[in-house]
């Protein structure tokens, strides 16, 4: 994937039974960071998100709200678009499963599976959880406090008996295992891949892929009384947005296969069912499925019933967007579970942003304003050491960032950049330009120049996580807007002595806890 000139990344499409919370914001944010990084690195990117609007769960939520399903979906889907604006996602498309382009793709995929002999008609008798939109085997169930049967996720289950079409998933065990062997990077993190493999090794049952007990979904072609199982419908979104069934469509040819980013809760659908459906239809499986972990809130599982849902809109309102984006991407190793706590948030933001990066910029820029006439200082007295230590290492930093992000290690990419921030802070503390103002003003200018140029490079590299704040920082350095991609990191685009700078302002104020 690393050398490809195009990059396709998708978020799960979110159910519209509920309004967006921090978990949804997190997944999409990670995709946004990866998409922005690739764009700055000269890669043609397609970043897709959207909403999952069919199925019993949504139908019930609409009924509970006293609304027609379509009107209900229109309303809730809009809140996910709104989240995208507030979080500054750079998605290129937003797909809704109630759109015609998507229904057409689902029906075409179904027909392909049927033509290729992978579907048969039968009767489903078993357990179903509407909350999880998942069929469960008897052995998977757990016992609730009152002795009732529950899904392994704790969701209620109901017994279902109805005519159903089935996908012959049982025939895919060996083919999937072979595919996994041949594609060792198909699922990340590795531990999750092992879970997927052992699930498949345990044997696969045929999968019920149509329902007859409700109406809200895509009709099975030629069988209007059957509605497609919401997961076969939902997974198809990743290719319907590329123009499937037209496999010659420009986007499809350019971007498929892509990276499907998901939370660990829905890995099985993406790493087992999805590649099986695709291979059965003669389409390539995704290039990678990355399953990230889950957030808890102050140590507790996030749930509506506990009333501890974290509202991303409120968080951004209180702390500012880029602080939220930074915290979510930096605090927890991407792939692990993480805990959201107010004190950890404040500690992280005040430490990394206000103290480390913010102070560095503030110190450097205010000295330039005061002592260099508000212009980029001269670099005449820069030493070979200054350059070697701070400026010549950017290629190594860039390639380090690329490596981390090609394996979706977003936290490591940030910690690599913050090593650069620490080095620059150490440099300015050691060189003490404030002492040089009288003693050696030429050297003072060189020290401030070196620091400002290091800040320019770090700010360019940190744009994917904090696009607004880093743009402001680059504005403060008078870096032309069209010179902010990774091509511009090197010496050819270095700051030009004598360039006038705007009045410096603090970019990352300290958060006062109250
Ligand atoms: O599953 N921490 O939609 P969904 C981190 N429609 N991420 C979380 C989270 C948490 N506490 N809670 C939710 C669906 N998420 C299907 C997907 S795709 C073809 C269909 C994130 O609205 C995480 O990405 O329930 C998880 O996978 C997703 O929200 C589930 O969103």
Short mmCIF file of C-alpha atoms and ligand atoms in Angstrom, two decimals:
data_model
loop_
_atom_site.label_atom_id
_atom_site.label_comp_id
_atom_site.label_asym_id
_atom_site.label_seq_id
_atom_site.Cartn_x
_atom_site.Cartn_y
_atom_site.Cartn_z
CA UNK A 1 0.00 0.00 0.00
CA UNK A 2 2.88 2.31 0.84
CA UNK A 3 4.00 3.03 -2.73
CA UNK A 4 0.58 3.31 -4.30
CA UNK A 5 -0.19 6.65 -5.88
CA UNK A 6 -3.80 6.46 -4.75
CA UNK A 7 -5.25 5.85 -1.32
CA UNK A 8 -8.80 4.91 -0.41
CA UNK A 9 -9.91 5.05 3.19
CA UNK A 10 -13.34 4.46 4.67
CA UNK A 11 -15.01 4.82 8.05
CA UNK A 12 -17.76 2.43 9.07
CA UNK A 13 -21.09 3.88 8.06
CA UNK A 14 -22.84 4.81 11.28
CA UNK A 15 -26.29 3.66 12.30
CA UNK A 16 -28.78 6.46 12.42
CA UNK A 17 -30.62 5.00 15.40
CA UNK A 18 -28.66 7.36 17.60
CA UNK A 19 -26.84 10.67 17.46
CA UNK A 20 -23.04 10.77 17.03
CA UNK A 21 -20.81 10.28 20.07
CA UNK A 22 -17.11 10.32 20.74
CA UNK A 23 -16.60 6.78 19.36
CA UNK A 24 -17.91 7.77 15.94
CA UNK A 25 -15.89 10.97 16.03
CA UNK A 26 -12.76 8.97 16.86
CA UNK A 27 -12.92 6.51 13.97
CA UNK A 28 -13.59 9.22 11.44
CA UNK A 29 -10.87 11.40 12.89
CA UNK A 30 -8.26 8.66 12.48
CA UNK A 31 -9.32 8.29 8.85
CA UNK A 32 -9.15 12.03 8.37
CA UNK A 33 -5.59 12.17 9.69
CA UNK A 34 -4.49 9.36 7.39
CA UNK A 35 -6.25 10.95 4.41
CA UNK A 36 -4.76 14.38 5.05
CA UNK A 37 -1.27 12.97 5.48
CA UNK A 38 -1.45 11.12 2.18
CA UNK A 39 -2.77 14.20 0.35
CA UNK A 40 0.08 16.32 1.71
CA UNK A 41 2.40 13.56 0.57
CA UNK A 42 1.21 13.89 -3.02
CA UNK A 43 -1.07 10.85 -3.10
CA UNK A 44 -4.52 11.01 -4.70
CA UNK A 45 -6.96 10.27 -1.90
CA UNK A 46 -10.55 9.22 -1.62
CA UNK A 47 -11.95 9.36 1.91
CA UNK A 48 -15.46 8.05 2.43
CA UNK A 49 -17.83 8.16 5.34
CA UNK A 50 -21.60 7.95 5.64
CA UNK A 51 -24.62 6.52 7.37
CA UNK A 52 -26.15 3.06 7.66
CA UNK A 53 -29.86 3.63 7.46
CA UNK A 54 -31.60 0.30 6.94
CA UNK A 55 -32.59 -2.61 9.12
CA UNK A 56 -34.78 -3.36 12.06
CA UNK A 57 -32.85 -1.27 14.54
CA UNK A 58 -33.32 1.91 12.55
CA UNK A 59 -36.91 1.02 11.69
CA UNK A 60 -37.66 0.64 15.39
CA UNK A 61 -35.86 3.87 16.30
CA UNK A 62 -37.93 5.73 13.70
CA UNK A 63 -41.14 4.23 15.06
CA UNK A 64 -40.13 5.19 18.61
CA UNK A 65 -39.57 8.76 17.39
CA UNK A 66 -42.99 8.67 15.74
CA UNK A 67 -41.49 9.34 12.33
CA UNK A 68 -41.46 7.78 8.89
CA UNK A 69 -38.17 5.87 8.52
CA UNK A 70 -36.97 8.03 5.63
CA UNK A 71 -37.72 11.31 7.40
CA UNK A 72 -36.06 9.97 10.53
CA UNK A 73 -32.96 8.90 8.57
CA UNK A 74 -32.76 12.26 6.80
CA UNK A 75 -32.74 13.99 10.15
CA UNK A 76 -30.21 11.82 11.97
CA UNK A 77 -27.92 11.40 8.96
CA UNK A 78 -27.64 15.19 8.92
CA UNK A 79 -26.23 15.16 12.48
CA UNK A 80 -23.38 12.96 11.25
CA UNK A 81 -22.68 15.41 8.44
CA UNK A 82 -22.75 18.17 11.02
CA UNK A 83 -20.20 16.24 13.12
CA UNK A 84 -18.01 16.10 10.02
CA UNK A 85 -18.09 19.87 9.70
CA UNK A 86 -17.45 20.49 13.38
CA UNK A 87 -14.56 17.99 13.47
CA UNK A 88 -13.14 19.33 10.18
CA UNK A 89 -13.14 15.98 8.36
CA UNK A 90 -11.94 16.16 4.80
CA UNK A 91 -14.08 13.35 3.42
CA UNK A 92 -14.55 13.38 -0.33
CA UNK A 93 -17.96 11.76 -0.25
CA UNK A 94 -20.70 10.94 2.22
CA UNK A 95 -22.77 7.91 1.38
CA UNK A 96 -26.21 7.08 2.67
CA UNK A 97 -27.54 3.58 2.21
CA UNK A 98 -30.95 4.94 1.30
CA UNK A 99 -29.49 6.50 -1.86
CA UNK A 100 -30.32 5.03 -5.22
CA UNK A 101 -26.66 4.55 -6.22
CA UNK A 102 -26.22 2.34 -3.20
CA UNK A 103 -29.36 0.26 -3.63
CA UNK A 104 -28.36 -0.38 -7.22
CA UNK A 105 -24.92 -1.59 -6.13
CA UNK A 106 -26.39 -3.89 -3.45
CA UNK A 107 -28.76 -5.51 -5.87
CA UNK A 108 -26.02 -5.96 -8.45
CA UNK A 109 -23.73 -7.58 -5.88
CA UNK A 110 -26.55 -9.88 -4.81
CA UNK A 111 -27.21 -10.92 -8.40
CA UNK A 112 -23.54 -11.62 -8.94
CA UNK A 113 -23.46 -13.84 -5.85
CA UNK A 114 -26.57 -15.61 -7.06
CA UNK A 115 -25.21 -16.11 -10.59
CA UNK A 116 -21.98 -17.47 -9.15
CA UNK A 117 -23.93 -20.04 -7.14
CA UNK A 118 -23.25 -18.71 -3.63
CA UNK A 119 -26.84 -18.14 -2.51
CA UNK A 120 -29.63 -20.58 -1.71
CA UNK A 121 -33.08 -20.28 -0.21
CA UNK A 122 -33.94 -21.89 3.13
CA UNK A 123 -35.37 -21.08 6.52
CA UNK A 124 -33.60 -19.31 9.38
CA UNK A 125 -34.28 -20.61 12.85
CA UNK A 126 -32.17 -19.09 15.53
CA UNK A 127 -31.27 -16.13 17.68
CA UNK A 128 -31.10 -12.55 16.48
CA UNK A 129 -30.09 -9.38 18.24
CA UNK A 130 -31.64 -6.24 16.81
CA UNK A 131 -29.24 -3.99 18.72
CA UNK A 132 -26.24 -5.76 17.22
CA UNK A 133 -28.05 -6.60 13.95
CA UNK A 134 -26.39 -10.00 14.32
CA UNK A 135 -27.39 -13.67 14.25
CA UNK A 136 -25.99 -15.66 17.13
CA UNK A 137 -25.49 -19.38 17.61
CA UNK A 138 -26.87 -20.97 20.80
CA UNK A 139 -23.34 -21.59 22.11
CA UNK A 140 -22.37 -17.95 21.80
CA UNK A 141 -25.12 -16.74 24.12
CA UNK A 142 -24.55 -15.77 27.73
CA UNK A 143 -26.95 -15.72 30.65
CA UNK A 144 -28.34 -12.42 31.93
CA UNK A 145 -28.93 -11.56 35.60
CA UNK A 146 -32.50 -12.82 35.45
CA UNK A 147 -31.43 -16.02 33.69
CA UNK A 148 -32.47 -14.70 30.26
CA UNK A 149 -30.40 -15.39 27.19
CA UNK A 150 -28.26 -12.53 25.95
CA UNK A 151 -25.88 -11.89 23.08
CA UNK A 152 -22.19 -12.02 24.06
CA UNK A 153 -22.27 -8.22 23.86
CA UNK A 154 -25.01 -8.12 26.49
CA UNK A 155 -27.68 -7.18 23.95
CA UNK A 156 -31.15 -8.75 24.04
CA UNK A 157 -31.79 -11.58 21.58
CA UNK A 158 -35.00 -12.89 20.09
CA UNK A 159 -35.84 -16.21 18.53
CA UNK A 160 -36.46 -15.87 14.80
CA UNK A 161 -38.03 -18.33 12.40
CA UNK A 162 -38.51 -17.13 8.87
CA UNK A 163 -37.78 -17.98 5.23
CA UNK A 164 -34.36 -16.67 4.33
CA UNK A 165 -31.72 -16.66 1.66
CA UNK A 166 -28.34 -17.91 2.78
CA UNK A 167 -24.81 -17.16 1.66
CA UNK A 168 -22.68 -20.31 1.58
CA UNK A 169 -20.15 -18.99 4.02
CA UNK A 170 -19.29 -22.52 5.17
CA UNK A 171 -17.50 -23.05 1.85
CA UNK A 172 -15.15 -20.14 2.52
CA UNK A 173 -13.16 -21.39 5.47
CA UNK A 174 -10.15 -22.69 3.54
CA UNK A 175 -10.22 -19.94 0.97
CA UNK A 176 -10.26 -17.28 3.67
CA UNK A 177 -7.46 -18.93 5.62
CA UNK A 178 -5.37 -19.09 2.45
CA UNK A 179 -6.14 -15.45 1.72
CA UNK A 180 -5.06 -14.49 5.26
CA UNK A 181 -1.82 -16.44 4.85
CA UNK A 182 -1.06 -14.74 1.60
CA UNK A 183 -1.89 -11.30 3.00
CA UNK A 184 -0.22 -11.05 6.40
CA UNK A 185 -1.07 -7.34 6.67
CA UNK A 186 -4.76 -7.79 5.89
CA UNK A 187 -5.89 -7.17 9.46
CA UNK A 188 -4.11 -4.92 11.93
CA UNK A 189 -3.32 -4.95 14.82
CA UNK A 190 -1.84 -8.45 14.63
CA UNK A 191 -3.56 -9.69 17.79
CA UNK A 192 -6.90 -8.91 16.21
CA UNK A 193 -5.86 -10.79 13.09
CA UNK A 194 -5.15 -13.82 15.26
CA UNK A 195 -8.65 -13.60 16.71
CA UNK A 196 -10.12 -13.51 13.22
CA UNK A 197 -8.07 -16.50 12.13
CA UNK A 198 -9.07 -18.59 15.10
CA UNK A 199 -12.72 -17.69 14.56
CA UNK A 200 -12.49 -18.91 10.96
CA UNK A 201 -10.53 -22.02 11.97
CA UNK A 202 -13.38 -22.85 14.32
CA UNK A 203 -15.63 -23.39 11.29
CA UNK A 204 -18.09 -21.14 9.50
CA UNK A 205 -21.84 -21.54 9.28
CA UNK A 206 -23.86 -20.40 6.29
CA UNK A 207 -25.05 -16.86 6.81
CA UNK A 208 -28.66 -15.76 6.64
CA UNK A 209 -28.67 -12.75 4.31
CA UNK A 210 -32.33 -11.86 3.98
CA UNK A 211 -35.21 -11.12 6.33
CA UNK A 212 -38.94 -11.22 5.79
CA UNK A 213 -40.27 -9.84 9.06
CA UNK A 214 -39.85 -6.15 8.32
CA UNK A 215 -39.72 -3.83 5.34
CA UNK A 216 -37.04 -1.19 5.86
CA UNK A 217 -34.20 -2.17 3.58
CA UNK A 218 -33.10 -3.05 0.07
CA UNK A 219 -35.43 -5.59 -1.57
CA UNK A 220 -33.83 -8.82 -2.79
CA UNK A 221 -33.94 -8.72 -6.61
CA UNK A 222 -36.86 -10.83 -7.85
CA UNK A 223 -38.12 -11.54 -4.29
CA UNK A 224 -39.79 -8.39 -2.99
CA UNK A 225 -40.92 -10.08 0.23
CA UNK A 226 -37.25 -10.49 1.19
CA UNK A 227 -35.21 -7.57 2.48
CA UNK A 228 -31.43 -7.85 2.40
CA UNK A 229 -29.74 -8.43 5.74
CA UNK A 230 -28.52 -5.01 6.82
CA UNK A 231 -24.86 -6.08 6.92
CA UNK A 232 -24.66 -7.20 3.29
CA UNK A 233 -26.33 -3.91 2.44
CA UNK A 234 -24.03 -1.87 4.68
CA UNK A 235 -20.71 -3.41 3.67
CA UNK A 236 -21.48 -2.77 0.01
CA UNK A 237 -21.28 0.98 0.65
CA UNK A 238 -17.50 0.83 0.30
CA UNK A 239 -17.82 -0.07 -3.34
CA UNK A 240 -21.11 1.59 -4.24
CA UNK A 241 -19.44 4.94 -3.60
CA UNK A 242 -16.82 3.99 -6.20
CA UNK A 243 -19.39 3.30 -8.89
CA UNK A 244 -19.89 -0.47 -8.47
CA UNK A 245 -21.31 -2.42 -10.33
CA UNK A 246 -19.39 -0.58 -13.03
CA UNK A 247 -15.96 -2.05 -12.29
CA UNK A 248 -14.58 0.09 -15.10
CA UNK A 249 -15.78 3.27 -13.38
CA UNK A 250 -12.85 5.64 -12.90
CA UNK A 251 -13.08 5.70 -9.12
CA UNK A 252 -13.44 1.97 -8.84
CA UNK A 253 -10.36 1.36 -10.97
CA UNK A 254 -8.36 4.00 -9.17
CA UNK A 255 -9.24 3.35 -5.59
CA UNK A 256 -10.34 -0.22 -4.98
CA UNK A 257 -9.12 -2.07 -2.92
CA UNK A 258 -8.88 0.33 0.00
CA UNK A 259 -8.42 0.48 3.75
CA UNK A 260 -11.53 -0.16 5.83
CA UNK A 261 -11.13 1.41 9.25
CA UNK A 262 -13.44 -0.05 11.90
CA UNK A 263 -13.89 -0.38 15.63
CA UNK A 264 -13.05 -3.78 17.13
CA UNK A 265 -16.77 -4.49 17.60
CA UNK A 266 -17.37 -4.94 13.91
CA UNK A 267 -14.16 -6.61 12.83
CA UNK A 268 -15.71 -9.99 12.11
CA UNK A 269 -18.10 -8.53 9.56
CA UNK A 270 -15.24 -6.80 7.79
CA UNK A 271 -12.53 -9.42 7.99
CA UNK A 272 -14.63 -12.55 7.44
CA UNK A 273 -17.96 -11.86 5.73
CA UNK A 274 -16.85 -8.93 3.59
CA UNK A 275 -13.85 -10.57 1.86
CA UNK A 276 -15.93 -13.72 1.37
CA UNK A 277 -18.76 -11.77 -0.29
CA UNK A 278 -16.31 -9.92 -2.48
CA UNK A 279 -14.29 -12.93 -3.55
CA UNK A 280 -17.52 -14.79 -4.26
CA UNK A 281 -18.58 -11.90 -6.51
CA UNK A 282 -15.19 -11.83 -8.25
CA UNK A 283 -14.13 -8.56 -6.64
CA UNK A 284 -10.85 -8.04 -4.75
CA UNK A 285 -11.13 -7.96 -0.92
CA UNK A 286 -10.12 -4.76 0.89
CA UNK A 287 -6.40 -4.05 1.09
CA UNK A 288 -6.59 -3.84 4.85
CA UNK A 289 -9.03 -3.80 7.73
CA UNK A 290 -7.73 -1.93 10.75
CA UNK A 291 -9.64 -2.48 13.99
CA UNK A 292 -9.09 0.17 16.63
CA UNK A 293 -10.00 -0.09 20.28
CA UNK A 294 -12.79 1.37 22.34
CA UNK A 295 -12.94 4.42 24.56
CA UNK A 296 -14.28 4.29 28.06
CA UNK A 297 -15.24 7.37 30.08
CA UNK A 298 -13.38 7.85 33.38
CA UNK A 299 -12.93 4.06 33.47
CA UNK A 300 -16.53 3.16 32.65
CA UNK A 301 -18.01 1.66 29.54
CA UNK A 302 -19.72 4.39 27.55
CA UNK A 303 -23.42 3.78 27.32
CA UNK A 304 -26.63 5.68 27.06
CA UNK A 305 -28.12 3.91 30.05
CA UNK A 306 -25.19 4.95 32.25
CA UNK A 307 -25.67 8.50 30.99
CA UNK A 308 -21.94 8.94 30.39
CA UNK A 309 -21.89 9.38 26.64
CA UNK A 310 -19.23 11.89 25.61
CA UNK A 311 -20.65 14.42 23.20
CA UNK A 312 -17.99 15.45 20.68
CA UNK A 313 -19.83 18.70 19.93
CA UNK A 314 -19.59 19.74 23.60
CA UNK A 315 -15.97 18.73 23.85
CA UNK A 316 -15.01 20.86 20.86
CA UNK A 317 -17.08 23.73 22.22
CA UNK A 318 -15.26 23.59 25.54
CA UNK A 319 -11.66 22.87 24.54
CA UNK A 320 -11.35 23.87 20.89
CA UNK A 321 -11.20 21.56 17.93
CA UNK A 322 -7.52 20.93 17.44
CA UNK A 323 -6.90 20.21 21.11
CA UNK A 324 -9.59 17.51 20.91
CA UNK A 325 -8.17 16.12 17.69
CA UNK A 326 -4.66 16.03 19.17
CA UNK A 327 -5.71 14.36 22.41
CA UNK A 328 -7.72 11.62 20.73
CA UNK A 329 -4.89 10.77 18.38
CA UNK A 330 -2.03 11.06 20.85
CA UNK A 331 -3.31 9.74 24.14
CA UNK A 332 -3.93 6.10 23.25
CA UNK A 333 -1.82 3.81 21.07
CA UNK A 334 -4.01 3.44 18.02
CA UNK A 335 -5.50 -0.05 18.14
CA UNK A 336 -5.68 -0.22 21.96
CA UNK A 337 -8.61 0.60 24.18
CA UNK A 338 -8.36 3.92 25.92
CA UNK A 339 -9.89 5.85 28.74
CA UNK A 340 -11.15 9.37 28.41
CA UNK A 341 -10.61 11.37 31.53
CA UNK A 342 -10.83 15.09 31.98
CA UNK A 343 -7.63 15.26 33.96
CA UNK A 344 -5.69 13.28 31.35
CA UNK A 345 -7.08 15.57 28.68
CA UNK A 346 -6.01 18.75 30.46
CA UNK A 347 -2.62 17.28 31.36
CA UNK A 348 -1.93 16.23 27.78
CA UNK A 349 -3.06 19.49 26.19
CA UNK A 350 -1.28 21.74 28.65
CA UNK A 351 1.88 19.63 28.43
CA UNK A 352 2.26 18.85 24.75
CA UNK A 353 0.47 21.80 23.19
CA UNK A 354 0.58 24.80 25.53
CA UNK A 355 4.00 24.09 27.11
CA UNK A 356 5.94 22.24 24.45
CA UNK A 357 4.87 23.32 21.01
CA UNK A 358 2.98 26.48 21.92
CA UNK A 359 5.71 27.88 24.10
CA UNK A 360 8.38 27.09 21.56
CA UNK A 361 6.54 29.09 18.90
CA UNK A 362 5.65 31.84 21.33
CA UNK A 363 9.22 32.28 22.58
CA UNK A 364 10.70 32.28 19.12
CA UNK A 365 8.11 34.50 17.47
CA UNK A 366 7.91 37.08 20.22
CA UNK A 367 11.71 37.42 20.24
CA UNK A 368 11.66 37.88 16.47
CA UNK A 369 8.94 40.53 16.83
CA UNK A 370 10.90 42.37 19.48
CA UNK A 371 14.46 41.98 18.32
CA UNK A 372 14.40 41.42 14.58
CA UNK A 373 11.96 44.10 13.47
CA UNK A 374 9.17 41.56 13.02
CA UNK A 375 10.95 40.01 10.03
CA UNK A 376 12.41 36.55 9.46
CA UNK A 377 15.93 36.96 10.90
CA UNK A 378 19.16 36.51 9.04
CA UNK A 379 20.65 33.03 8.83
CA UNK A 380 24.17 34.22 8.05
CA UNK A 381 25.64 33.04 11.33
CA UNK A 382 23.97 29.66 11.26
CA UNK A 383 26.51 26.92 11.91
CA UNK A 384 26.84 23.60 10.17
CA UNK A 385 25.77 22.06 13.46
CA UNK A 386 22.51 24.01 13.65
CA UNK A 387 21.64 22.86 10.21
CA UNK A 388 22.72 19.28 10.68
CA UNK A 389 20.91 18.88 13.95
CA UNK A 390 17.64 20.52 13.10
CA UNK A 391 17.10 21.00 9.47
CA UNK A 392 18.85 18.18 7.69
CA UNK A 393 16.98 15.54 9.65
CA UNK A 394 13.59 16.32 8.16
CA UNK A 395 13.82 13.58 5.53
CA UNK A 396 14.41 11.06 8.25
CA UNK A 397 11.45 12.44 10.20
CA UNK A 398 9.24 12.39 7.12
CA UNK A 399 10.11 8.83 6.30
CA UNK A 400 9.55 7.88 9.95
CA UNK A 401 6.11 9.50 9.80
CA UNK A 402 5.33 7.65 6.58
CA UNK A 403 6.29 4.35 8.12
CA UNK A 404 4.19 4.88 11.20
CA UNK A 405 1.17 5.94 9.23
CA UNK A 406 1.44 3.14 6.70
CA UNK A 407 0.81 0.84 9.64
CA UNK A 408 -1.74 3.27 11.14
CA UNK A 409 0.41 3.93 14.23
CA UNK A 410 -0.89 7.47 14.56
CA UNK A 411 0.32 7.97 18.16
CA UNK A 412 3.87 7.02 17.15
CA UNK A 413 3.84 9.49 14.29
CA UNK A 414 2.91 12.19 16.78
CA UNK A 415 5.48 11.16 19.32
CA UNK A 416 8.12 11.28 16.60
CA UNK A 417 7.11 14.85 15.78
CA UNK A 418 7.17 15.77 19.45
CA UNK A 419 10.74 14.52 19.69
CA UNK A 420 11.43 17.25 17.15
CA UNK A 421 9.55 19.74 19.33
CA UNK A 422 11.63 18.74 22.37
CA UNK A 423 14.87 19.01 20.42
CA UNK A 424 13.95 22.50 19.28
CA UNK A 425 13.04 23.51 22.84
CA UNK A 426 16.32 22.15 24.10
CA UNK A 427 18.19 23.99 21.38
CA UNK A 428 16.66 27.36 22.17
CA UNK A 429 17.21 26.84 25.92
CA UNK A 430 20.85 25.94 25.36
CA UNK A 431 21.59 28.70 22.89
CA UNK A 432 19.81 31.31 25.00
CA UNK A 433 19.11 33.85 22.26
CA UNK A 434 17.82 36.24 24.95
CA UNK A 435 21.37 36.48 26.28
CA UNK A 436 22.72 37.06 22.78
CA UNK A 437 20.59 40.14 22.06
CA UNK A 438 23.40 42.46 23.06
CA UNK A 439 26.43 40.14 22.99
CA UNK A 440 26.06 38.72 19.56
CA UNK A 441 22.95 39.85 17.69
CA UNK A 442 23.96 38.08 14.47
CA UNK A 443 24.18 34.77 16.29
CA UNK A 444 20.88 35.51 18.04
CA UNK A 445 19.30 35.96 14.63
CA UNK A 446 20.76 32.67 13.43
CA UNK A 447 19.42 30.82 16.49
CA UNK A 448 15.96 32.32 16.02
CA UNK A 449 16.09 31.55 12.31
CA UNK A 450 16.98 27.91 12.96
CA UNK A 451 14.21 27.59 15.51
CA UNK A 452 11.64 29.24 13.25
CA UNK A 453 12.62 27.01 10.36
CA UNK A 454 12.35 23.90 12.58
CA UNK A 455 8.88 25.10 13.61
CA UNK A 456 7.92 25.54 9.96
CA UNK A 457 8.85 21.95 9.22
CA UNK A 458 7.14 20.53 12.29
CA UNK A 459 3.99 22.54 11.61
CA UNK A 460 3.81 21.25 8.03
CA UNK A 461 4.15 17.69 9.29
CA UNK A 462 1.57 18.13 12.05
CA UNK A 463 -1.14 19.56 9.77
CA UNK A 464 -3.00 16.24 9.37
CA UNK A 465 -3.85 16.19 13.08
CA UNK A 466 -4.31 19.92 13.69
CA UNK A 467 -5.08 21.50 10.35
CA UNK A 468 -6.36 24.82 11.70
CA UNK A 469 -3.78 25.38 14.41
CA UNK A 470 -0.88 24.44 12.15
CA UNK A 471 -2.16 26.69 9.40
CA UNK A 472 -2.26 29.53 11.90
CA UNK A 473 1.28 28.72 12.91
CA UNK A 474 2.39 28.73 9.30
CA UNK A 475 0.56 32.04 8.81
CA UNK A 476 2.57 33.47 11.69
CA UNK A 477 5.70 32.46 9.79
CA UNK A 478 4.34 34.00 6.56
CA UNK A 479 4.64 30.65 4.78
CA UNK A 480 2.72 30.99 1.50
CA UNK A 481 -0.45 28.88 1.49
CA UNK A 482 0.63 26.99 -1.58
CA UNK A 483 3.92 25.98 0.05
CA UNK A 484 2.64 23.80 2.85
CA UNK A 485 2.86 20.24 1.53
CA UNK A 486 5.63 17.73 2.17
CA UNK A 487 7.32 18.71 -1.08
CA UNK A 488 7.94 22.05 0.58
CA UNK A 489 9.68 20.68 3.66
CA UNK A 490 13.19 21.00 2.29
CA UNK A 491 15.76 23.80 2.01
CA UNK A 492 14.39 25.13 -1.28
CA UNK A 493 11.34 26.41 0.51
CA UNK A 494 13.01 27.43 3.75
CA UNK A 495 12.02 30.72 5.38
CA UNK A 496 13.43 33.76 3.62
CA UNK A 497 15.29 36.25 5.83
CA UNK A 498 13.67 39.66 5.70
CA UNK A 499 10.11 38.37 5.14
CA UNK A 500 7.75 40.47 7.29
CA UNK A 501 5.75 38.53 9.87
CA UNK A 502 2.37 39.29 11.41
CA UNK A 503 2.02 40.15 15.08
CA UNK A 504 2.56 36.87 17.04
CA UNK A 505 -0.38 35.39 18.92
CA UNK A 506 -0.60 32.36 21.22
CA UNK A 507 -1.93 29.32 19.38
CA UNK A 508 -2.40 26.92 22.26
CA UNK A 509 -3.64 28.67 25.39
CA UNK A 510 -3.37 26.76 28.66
CA UNK A 511 -6.56 25.15 29.85
CA UNK A 512 -7.49 26.40 33.33
CA UNK A 513 -9.26 23.60 35.17
CA UNK A 514 -12.23 24.58 37.24
O1 LIG B 1 -21.66 -0.76 13.70
N1 LIG B 1 -14.95 3.76 21.23
O2 LIG B 1 -22.51 1.34 13.27
P1 LIG B 1 -22.40 2.06 14.67
C1 LIG B 1 -14.45 3.81 19.99
N2 LIG B 1 -23.56 0.53 11.03
N3 LIG B 1 -15.17 3.69 18.88
C2 LIG B 1 -16.49 3.51 19.01
C3 LIG B 1 -17.12 3.44 20.27
C4 LIG B 1 -16.28 3.59 21.43
N4 LIG B 1 -16.75 3.58 22.68
N5 LIG B 1 -18.43 3.25 20.07
C5 LIG B 1 -18.62 3.22 18.73
C6 LIG B 1 -22.22 0.05 12.96
N6 LIG B 1 -17.45 3.37 18.08
C7 LIG B 1 -22.57 -0.34 11.55
C8 LIG B 1 -21.31 -0.32 10.70
S1 LIG B 1 -20.02 -0.58 8.38
C9 LIG B 1 -20.30 -1.31 6.92
C10 LIG B 1 -21.50 -0.71 9.27
C11 LIG B 1 -17.25 3.44 16.61
O3 LIG B 1 -23.13 3.35 14.52
C12 LIG B 1 -16.45 2.28 16.08
O4 LIG B 1 -15.84 2.64 14.86
O5 LIG B 1 -22.81 1.15 15.76
C13 LIG B 1 -17.51 1.27 15.78
O6 LIG B 1 -17.06 0.31 14.89
C14 LIG B 1 -18.57 2.16 15.19
O7 LIG B 1 -18.51 3.36 15.99
C15 LIG B 1 -19.95 1.53 15.28
O8 LIG B 1 -20.87 2.44 14.80
#
